[in-house]
Amino acid sequence: MDDSLGSTAALGNLESDPRTQQIDPAFKKLISSIAQAFGRTAQVRGRRATHSYGTVAKGVLTVLDDLDIPPHNIFCPSKQYPVLLRHANIKGFRDDGIRDGRGATVRILQGDAQVSLSELNLDQGIVDILMSTGRSFFLAEAQSFARWVAGSMKVREAMLQEFPRITPIFEEIIRDPDSYTQLHYYSETTYNFTSLNQASFFLRYRLVNDDHPTADTGWINPQFVKLPLDYLPRHASDTRPETYLQDDFRQRVLREGVRYRLQIQLQPVSADPEVNERAKDCTIPWEEADYPFHNVAVLALDCILPDELAEPLEFNPYHAPPELGLILAHSATETASVNHLRSVVYQISANMRKYQTPSSSLVDWGSGGQPPLAEQYPYGAAATPRFDETKPLPARVQPKPRFWANFGLKLIPNQVLDPALPELGIAGVLEVMGPSVVSHMPPNLTRTRPDKFSDDFFVERRLNGFNPGKLNRVYHQPWQYQVRYDCSQYGVEPAGILPSLITARFTFSGQYLHAHSIEFTLDGKTETQCPGDGDWEWSKRLFRCSEFVFQEIQSHLGRAHMNLDQYAMAYYRNVVNNPIHLLLEPHLDGLLNVNKLGASLIAGPTGFIPEASALTPEEVDGVLKDEISCLSYHWRPHVQALPDLILNHHFDRAAIAMWTLLEEYVSGFFAEHQGGIDTHWSEIEGMSADLVAHSILKPELGTLAIQSSADLQQLCVYVIYLSTFFHSWVNNKQYEDGGDVSYGTIGLWNSHDPAYNPQLVAQREARQVMLLWTLSHVRYNPIMDVGPAVLKDLIWQRRQQIEPGIPLANLMMSTNI
């Protein structure tokens, strides 16, 4: 099924719609529950609940000269219409390699068939014809279909016994084709057909290739279908690109054009209600020997719609004139009820997809509807511009089941697996094992390095560790590079050790950096330690632990989380129709959710950083605010790149390679979608106004205003870079150093201070190790798995620059953990 709809009455009041006037209360309630499920899915995805990814072609439909059907108002000999056709996978998988049902939706448009695309109103359709592979739909009426949609796998297994037709029907629907153009598509459900002389028939459609008519293709071995799983995963040996069907269709249309033949079957309306009910039963195919297919028209497609025009289109079986109209039902047990149901559900869910707000009083949304976007996404009272963590997350940004599955596997679900371990998960393990859990945690990088305390390894971690980009070139000194942290303005908890200033210095020779010295000021005393000095190892540990604080607050929490929150907020509060939602939204997935969670887990009064480090919650907020006040999207990694070629420096090469490919990726997107971006520029103006109104950027560093298309491109590159590469680097490398408390902790403590509590320190270190393991090992939505094909290709082409800094498999789509 395709959740899109005809634009006619798209926002109308369904309570006065003919589809809701003559139905019984049970059917109305069922429509409400299914519409709610589809609508929520569409809202969360930001795209169609099913048939989510598709390609739309435009062309001309020509009715044949020699028709053998009753005379008809629409199908008049030689009549031409502009036409659209959309191909998609039924269940909405992005990956064409997943064996699924395949769809073809035709819209016959009003207007002159020969005019250009820009002169057509794509929403003014005469009829929408929704078709898919398989001659039949798998359930005959809405009541059983609703049970299947809402049912668990166990419920569906029982339905397979109750409805034995389901299995052979799915075996016919699921396909593994080489091309969309080689399949046969059927309407499956039944419509009205009224001739010019008012003769009444039942109608079904079929679409086949006209240039190379062949038998239906793409069949799968029925033994591989494992219902109630109603699709087949990609085969392990399948190396085809995930968009191979979409790519093939686009290339065929643009290269030589694609021609389809539209056919219909007709069955006279009977005086016998039982005969008519059987004719409307979508689980029963009409045998061609009894009801032959009549050729009625040829579709010649020669143009591909850009995404900003294709994505808002709303197809719906209700969108038809009376002479080709949808058959309505009174109850959910009638065979016409499936098409009736989906026509209403598609309309409601499309409104949710496009406007993020319910528009139908027919549906009980549980909350009486939703407020405007600005009210759904309120700013909080925190020192940085971000979502108000005291408010519930809107459905659109709530974590998806895939995230919880991934996160839960790393966190370990709470289950009784052994009487000695009554509860697992971080809280449960800490309760049972206490601080001793540290000795049982999986090894990290430093625990596997015999040289972890060496000077060479110390240098390498400053180049490629979890706090990158901090080295600065200096001149007129015995050393050439340094990393400096200034903690002088931040208070420290009793017994805590944190230098007010600490600087690690490095010399450059032979295309490598070498440790020179560490200077630090602690308790008002400044000293310098060099390799070989008595306190040199202590100085390195002091530096590692001081750096840990700034890694977590500045690089990780600040730059990669809360900094992005201000862009996400401005985006969600304003952008609905602008095509940049296709570009940005996948890279914002999970951000507001994890930031809301992190408000208490990481930085709040009981958060990891203030509890485990020597900084108070107020000081953590101060460091965070200071960091974000210096961050602007008018930035490139080139400004922090080291001027000298250092052979074992992987971060700069990886960062610049990623930034450069993202510039190409975003530029290509803008070239394709500039028309839609300009059309909906008012949404960008609203986004810009929110950024400026809530920004804490220092005035001397400019403004976050989006004043041009070039600004918007720069902002998109910046947001995607931080969401993907930078966050993946700083988050996924935390456990490399922080998983070993003998090497580095976020808090150092003076054991001679009266406030020192060894049990509390051990608990803090245990929590550090466990939390960093979880954060570093959640792998939700890797780019090379679920990312757009264009982006994956660009990354793959630059893999030698990005690796060995970070494995491509560790690059995530968004800041979601």
Coordinates of N, CA and C in Angstrom, one line a residue, residues 37-186:
A37 N -2.0 4.7 13.5 CA -0.8 3.9 13.4 C 0.0 4.4 12.2
F38 N -0.7 4.5 11.0 CA 0.0 4.9 9.8 C 0.5 6.4 9.9
G39 N -0.4 7.2 10.5 CA 0.0 8.6 10.7 C 1.2 8.8 11.5
R40 N 1.2 8.1 12.7 CA 2.4 8.2 13.5 C 3.7 7.8 12.8
T41 N 3.6 6.7 12.1 CA 4.7 6.2 11.3 C 5.2 7.3 10.3
A42 N 4.2 7.8 9.6 CA 4.6 8.9 8.6 C 5.2 10.1 9.3
Q43 N 4.7 10.5 10.4 CA 5.2 11.6 11.1 C 6.6 11.4 11.6
V44 N 6.9 10.2 12.1 CA 8.2 9.9 12.6 C 9.2 9.8 11.5
R45 N 8.8 9.1 10.4 CA 9.7 9.0 9.3 C 9.9 10.3 8.5
G46 N 8.9 11.1 8.6 CA 8.9 12.3 7.7 C 8.7 12.0 6.3
R47 N 8.3 10.8 6.0 CA 8.0 10.4 4.6 C 6.9 9.4 4.6
R48 N 6.5 8.8 3.5 CA 5.4 7.9 3.4 C 5.6 6.7 4.4
A49 N 4.5 6.3 5.0 CA 4.6 5.2 5.9 C 4.9 3.9 5.2
T50 N 4.5 3.7 3.9 CA 4.9 2.6 3.1 C 5.3 3.2 1.7
H51 N 5.8 2.4 0.8 CA 6.3 2.9 -0.4 C 7.2 4.2 -0.2
S52 N 8.0 4.1 0.8 CA 8.6 5.4 1.3 C 9.6 6.0 0.3
Y53 N 10.4 5.2 -0.4 CA 11.4 5.8 -1.3 C 11.0 5.4 -2.8
G54 N 10.8 6.4 -3.6 CA 10.4 6.1 -4.9 C 10.9 7.1 -6.0
T55 N 10.7 6.8 -7.2 CA 11.1 7.6 -8.3 C 9.9 7.9 -9.2
V56 N 9.7 9.1 -9.5 CA 8.5 9.5 -10.3 C 9.0 10.0 -11.7
A57 N 8.4 9.4 -12.7 CA 8.6 9.8 -14.1 C 7.4 10.5 -14.7
K58 N 7.7 11.4 -15.6 CA 6.6 12.1 -16.3 C 6.6 11.8 -17.7
G59 N 5.4 11.8 -18.4 CA 5.3 11.6 -19.8 C 3.9 11.9 -20.3
V60 N 3.6 11.1 -21.3 CA 2.3 11.3 -22.0 C 1.5 10.0 -22.1
L61 N 0.3 10.0 -21.7 CA -0.6 8.8 -21.8 C -1.5 9.0 -23.1
T62 N -1.4 8.1 -24.0 CA -2.2 8.2 -25.2 C -3.2 7.0 -25.2
V63 N -4.5 7.4 -25.3 CA -5.5 6.3 -25.4 C -5.5 5.7 -26.8
L64 N -5.6 4.4 -26.9 CA -5.5 3.8 -28.2 C -6.6 4.1 -29.1
D65 N -6.4 4.0 -30.4 CA -7.4 4.3 -31.4 C -8.5 3.2 -31.5
D66 N -8.0 2.0 -31.4 CA -9.0 0.9 -31.6 C -9.3 0.2 -30.3
L67 N -10.2 0.8 -29.6 CA -10.6 0.3 -28.3 C -11.7 -0.8 -28.4
D68 N -11.7 -1.8 -27.5 CA -12.7 -2.8 -27.5 C -13.4 -2.8 -26.1
I69 N -13.7 -1.6 -25.6 CA -14.4 -1.4 -24.4 C -15.6 -0.5 -24.6
P70 N -16.5 -0.6 -23.7 CA -17.7 0.4 -23.8 C -17.2 1.8 -23.9
P71 N -17.9 2.7 -24.7 CA -17.4 4.1 -24.8 C -17.3 4.7 -23.4
H72 N -16.3 5.5 -23.2 CA -16.0 6.0 -21.9 C -15.5 7.5 -21.9
N73 N -15.9 8.2 -20.9 CA -15.5 9.7 -20.9 C -14.0 9.9 -20.8
I74 N -13.3 9.1 -20.1 CA -11.9 9.3 -19.9 C -11.1 8.6 -21.0
F75 N -11.4 7.4 -21.2 CA -10.7 6.6 -22.2 C -11.4 6.7 -23.6
C76 N -11.1 7.9 -24.2 CA -11.6 8.2 -25.5 C -10.5 7.9 -26.5
P77 N -10.9 7.3 -27.7 CA -9.8 7.0 -28.6 C -9.0 8.2 -29.0
S78 N -7.6 8.0 -29.0 CA -6.6 9.0 -29.4 C -6.4 10.1 -28.4
K79 N -7.2 10.2 -27.3 CA -7.1 11.2 -26.3 C -5.7 11.1 -25.7
Q80 N -5.1 12.3 -25.4 CA -3.8 12.3 -24.8 C -3.9 13.1 -23.4
Y81 N -3.1 12.6 -22.5 CA -3.0 13.3 -21.2 C -1.6 13.3 -20.7
P82 N -1.2 14.4 -19.9 CA 0.1 14.3 -19.2 C -0.1 13.2 -18.1
V83 N 1.0 12.5 -17.8 CA 0.9 11.4 -16.9 C 2.1 11.3 -16.0
L84 N 1.9 10.9 -14.8 CA 3.0 10.6 -13.8 C 3.0 9.1 -13.5
L85 N 4.2 8.5 -13.3 CA 4.2 7.1 -12.8 C 5.3 7.1 -11.7
R86 N 5.0 6.5 -10.5 CA 5.9 6.3 -9.4 C 6.2 4.9 -9.1
H87 N 7.4 4.5 -9.1 CA 7.8 3.1 -8.7 C 8.4 3.2 -7.3
A88 N 8.1 2.2 -6.5 CA 8.6 2.1 -5.1 C 8.5 0.7 -4.7
N89 N 9.1 0.4 -3.5 CA 9.0 -0.9 -2.9 C 7.9 -0.8 -1.8
I90 N 7.0 -1.8 -1.7 CA 5.8 -1.7 -1.0 C 6.0 -1.4 0.5
K91 N 6.9 -2.1 1.2 CA 7.0 -2.0 2.6 C 7.9 -0.8 3.0
G92 N 8.4 -0.1 2.0 CA 9.1 1.2 2.2 C 10.6 1.0 2.5
F93 N 11.2 -0.2 2.2 CA 12.6 -0.3 2.4 C 13.4 0.5 1.4
R94 N 14.5 1.1 1.9 CA 15.4 1.9 1.0 C 16.2 1.0 0.1
D95 N 16.5 -0.2 0.6 CA 17.3 -1.2 -0.1 C 16.5 -2.0 -1.1
D96 N 16.7 -1.8 -2.4 CA 16.0 -2.5 -3.4 C 16.4 -4.0 -3.4
G97 N 17.5 -4.4 -2.7 CA 17.9 -5.7 -2.7 C 17.1 -6.6 -1.7
I98 N 16.3 -5.9 -0.8 CA 15.4 -6.6 0.0 C 14.2 -7.1 -0.9
R99 N 13.9 -8.3 -0.9 CA 12.8 -8.9 -1.7 C 11.5 -8.6 -1.1
D100 N 10.7 -7.8 -1.9 CA 9.5 -7.1 -1.4 C 8.5 -7.1 -2.5
G101 N 7.3 -6.7 -2.2 CA 6.4 -6.3 -3.3 C 6.9 -5.0 -3.9
R102 N 6.6 -4.9 -5.2 CA 7.0 -3.7 -6.0 C 5.7 -2.9 -6.5
G103 N 5.8 -1.6 -6.4 CA 4.6 -0.8 -6.8 C 4.8 0.1 -8.0
A104 N 3.7 0.4 -8.6 CA 3.6 1.3 -9.7 C 2.3 2.1 -9.5
T105 N 2.4 3.4 -9.3 CA 1.3 4.3 -9.2 C 1.2 5.3 -10.4
V106 N 0.0 5.3 -11.0 CA -0.1 6.2 -12.2 C -1.1 7.3 -11.8
R107 N -0.7 8.5 -12.2 CA -1.6 9.7 -12.1 C -1.8 10.2 -13.5
I108 N -3.1 10.2 -13.9 CA -3.4 10.9 -15.2 C -3.8 12.3 -14.8
L109 N -3.0 13.3 -15.4 CA -3.2 14.7 -15.1 C -4.1 15.4 -16.0
Q110 N -4.6 16.5 -15.5 CA -5.4 17.4 -16.4 C -4.4 18.3 -17.2
G111 N -4.8 18.8 -18.3 CA -4.0 19.8 -19.0 C -3.5 19.2 -20.3
D112 N -2.8 20.1 -21.0 CA -2.2 19.7 -22.3 C -1.1 18.7 -22.2
A113 N -1.2 17.6 -22.9 CA -0.1 16.6 -22.7 C 1.2 17.0 -23.2
Q114 N 1.3 18.1 -24.0 CA 2.6 18.4 -24.6 C 3.3 19.6 -23.9
V115 N 2.7 20.1 -22.9 CA 3.3 21.3 -22.2 C 4.5 20.8 -21.4
S116 N 5.4 21.7 -21.0 CA 6.5 21.3 -20.2 C 6.1 21.0 -18.7
L117 N 7.0 20.4 -18.0 CA 6.8 20.1 -16.6 C 6.4 21.3 -15.8
S118 N 7.1 22.4 -16.0 CA 6.9 23.6 -15.2 C 5.6 24.2 -15.4
E119 N 4.9 23.9 -16.5 CA 3.6 24.4 -16.8 C 2.4 23.6 -16.3
L120 N 2.8 22.4 -15.7 CA 1.7 21.5 -15.2 C 1.5 21.7 -13.7
N121 N 0.2 21.5 -13.3 CA -0.1 21.4 -11.9 C -0.2 20.0 -11.5
L122 N 0.9 19.5 -10.9 CA 1.0 18.1 -10.6 C 0.0 17.6 -9.6
D123 N -0.7 18.5 -8.9 CA -1.8 18.1 -8.0 C -3.1 18.0 -8.6
Q124 N -3.3 18.4 -9.8 CA -4.6 18.4 -10.5 C -4.7 17.1 -11.4
G125 N -4.9 16.0 -10.7 CA -5.0 14.8 -11.4 C -6.5 14.4 -11.7
I126 N -6.7 13.6 -12.7 CA -8.0 13.1 -13.1 C -8.3 11.8 -12.3
V127 N -7.2 11.0 -12.3 CA -7.4 9.7 -11.5 C -6.0 9.2 -11.1
D128 N -6.0 8.6 -9.9 CA -4.8 7.9 -9.4 C -5.1 6.4 -9.5
I129 N -4.2 5.7 -10.1 CA -4.3 4.2 -10.2 C -3.2 3.6 -9.4
L130 N -3.5 2.9 -8.3 CA -2.5 2.3 -7.5 C -2.3 0.8 -7.8
M131 N -1.1 0.4 -8.2 CA -0.9 -1.0 -8.6 C 0.3 -1.5 -7.9
S132 N 0.4 -2.9 -7.9 CA 1.6 -3.5 -7.3 C 1.7 -4.9 -7.9
T133 N 2.8 -5.5 -7.6 CA 3.0 -6.9 -8.1 C 2.0 -7.8 -7.4
G134 N 1.6 -8.9 -8.1 CA 0.6 -9.8 -7.5 C -0.8 -9.5 -8.0
R135 N -1.5 -10.5 -8.4 CA -2.8 -10.2 -8.9 C -3.8 -9.9 -7.8
S136 N -3.5 -10.3 -6.5 CA -4.4 -10.2 -5.4 C -3.8 -9.5 -4.2
F137 N -4.7 -8.9 -3.4 CA -4.3 -8.5 -2.1 C -4.5 -9.6 -1.1
F138 N -3.8 -9.6 0.0 CA -3.7 -10.9 0.8 C -4.9 -11.0 1.8
L139 N -5.7 -10.0 2.1 CA -6.8 -10.1 2.9 C -8.0 -9.4 2.3
A140 N -9.2 -9.9 2.5 CA -10.4 -9.5 1.7 C -11.1 -8.3 2.3
E141 N -11.0 -8.1 3.6 CA -11.7 -7.0 4.2 C -10.9 -6.3 5.3
A142 N -11.4 -5.1 5.6 CA -10.6 -4.2 6.5 C -10.5 -4.8 7.9
Q143 N -11.4 -5.5 8.4 CA -11.4 -6.0 9.7 C -10.2 -7.0 9.9
S144 N -10.0 -7.9 9.0 CA -8.9 -8.8 9.1 C -7.6 -8.1 8.8
F145 N -7.6 -7.2 7.8 CA -6.4 -6.4 7.5 C -5.9 -5.7 8.7
A146 N -6.8 -5.1 9.5 CA -6.5 -4.3 10.7 C -5.8 -5.3 11.7
R147 N -6.4 -6.5 11.8 CA -5.8 -7.5 12.8 C -4.3 -7.8 12.4
W148 N -4.1 -7.9 11.1 CA -2.7 -8.2 10.6 C -1.8 -7.0 10.9
V149 N -2.2 -5.8 10.6 CA -1.4 -4.6 10.7 C -1.0 -4.5 12.2
A150 N -2.0 -4.6 13.1 CA -1.7 -4.4 14.5 C -1.2 -5.6 15.3
G151 N -1.2 -6.8 14.6 CA -0.9 -8.0 15.3 C 0.5 -8.3 15.4
S152 N 0.9 -9.1 16.5 CA 2.2 -9.6 16.7 C 2.5 -10.7 15.7
M153 N 3.7 -11.2 15.6 CA 4.0 -12.3 14.8 C 3.2 -13.5 15.1
K154 N 3.0 -13.7 16.4 CA 2.2 -14.8 16.9 C 0.7 -14.7 16.4
V155 N 0.2 -13.5 16.4 CA -1.2 -13.3 15.9 C -1.2 -13.6 14.4
R156 N -0.2 -13.1 13.7 CA -0.1 -13.3 12.2 C 0.0 -14.8 11.9
E157 N 0.8 -15.6 12.7 CA 0.9 -17.0 12.5 C -0.5 -17.7 12.5
A158 N -1.3 -17.3 13.5 CA -2.6 -17.8 13.6 C -3.5 -17.5 12.4
M159 N -3.3 -16.2 11.9 CA -4.1 -15.8 10.8 C -3.7 -16.6 9.5
L160 N -2.5 -17.1 9.4 CA -2.1 -17.9 8.3 C -2.9 -19.2 8.2
Q161 N -3.2 -19.7 9.4 CA -4.1 -20.9 9.4 C -5.5 -20.5 9.1
E162 N -5.9 -19.4 9.6 CA -7.3 -18.9 9.4 C -7.6 -18.6 8.0
F163 N -6.6 -18.0 7.3 CA -6.8 -17.5 5.9 C -5.7 -18.2 5.1
P164 N -5.9 -19.4 4.6 CA -4.8 -20.1 3.8 C -4.5 -19.4 2.5
R165 N -5.3 -18.4 2.0 CA -4.9 -17.7 0.8 C -3.7 -16.8 1.0
I166 N -3.4 -16.4 2.2 CA -2.4 -15.4 2.5 C -1.1 -15.9 1.9
T167 N -0.7 -17.1 2.1 CA 0.6 -17.6 1.7 C 0.8 -17.6 0.2
P168 N 0.0 -18.2 -0.6 CA 0.2 -18.1 -2.0 C 0.1 -16.7 -2.6
I169 N -0.7 -15.9 -2.0 CA -0.8 -14.5 -2.5 C 0.6 -13.8 -2.2
F170 N 1.1 -13.9 -1.0 CA 2.4 -13.3 -0.8 C 3.5 -13.9 -1.7
E171 N 3.4 -15.1 -2.0 CA 4.4 -15.7 -2.9 C 4.4 -15.1 -4.2
E172 N 3.2 -14.6 -4.6 CA 3.1 -13.9 -5.9 C 3.5 -12.4 -5.8
I173 N 3.3 -11.8 -4.6 CA 3.5 -10.4 -4.5 C 5.0 -10.1 -4.4
I174 N 5.7 -10.9 -3.6 CA 7.2 -10.6 -3.3 C 8.0 -11.0 -4.5
R175 N 8.8 -10.0 -5.0 CA 9.6 -10.2 -6.2 C 11.1 -9.8 -6.0
D176 N 11.9 -10.4 -6.9 CA 13.3 -10.0 -6.9 C 13.7 -9.8 -8.4
P177 N 13.3 -8.6 -8.9 CA 13.4 -8.3 -10.3 C 14.8 -7.7 -10.7
D178 N 15.1 -7.7 -11.9 CA 16.3 -7.0 -12.4 C 15.9 -5.5 -12.7
S179 N 14.6 -5.3 -13.0 CA 14.2 -3.9 -13.4 C 12.7 -3.8 -13.0
Y180 N 12.3 -2.6 -12.6 CA 10.9 -2.4 -12.4 C 10.1 -2.5 -13.7
T181 N 10.8 -2.2 -14.8 CA 10.1 -2.2 -16.1 C 9.7 -3.6 -16.6
Q182 N 10.2 -4.7 -15.9 CA 10.0 -6.0 -16.4 C 8.9 -6.8 -15.6
L183 N 8.2 -6.0 -14.8 CA 7.1 -6.6 -13.9 C 5.8 -6.3 -14.5
H184 N 4.8 -7.1 -14.0 CA 3.4 -6.8 -14.3 C 2.8 -6.2 -13.0
Y185 N 2.0 -5.2 -13.1 CA 1.4 -4.5 -11.9 C -0.1 -4.6 -12.0
Y186 N -0.7 -4.9 -10.9 CA -2.2 -5.1 -10.8 C -2.8 -4.1 -9.7

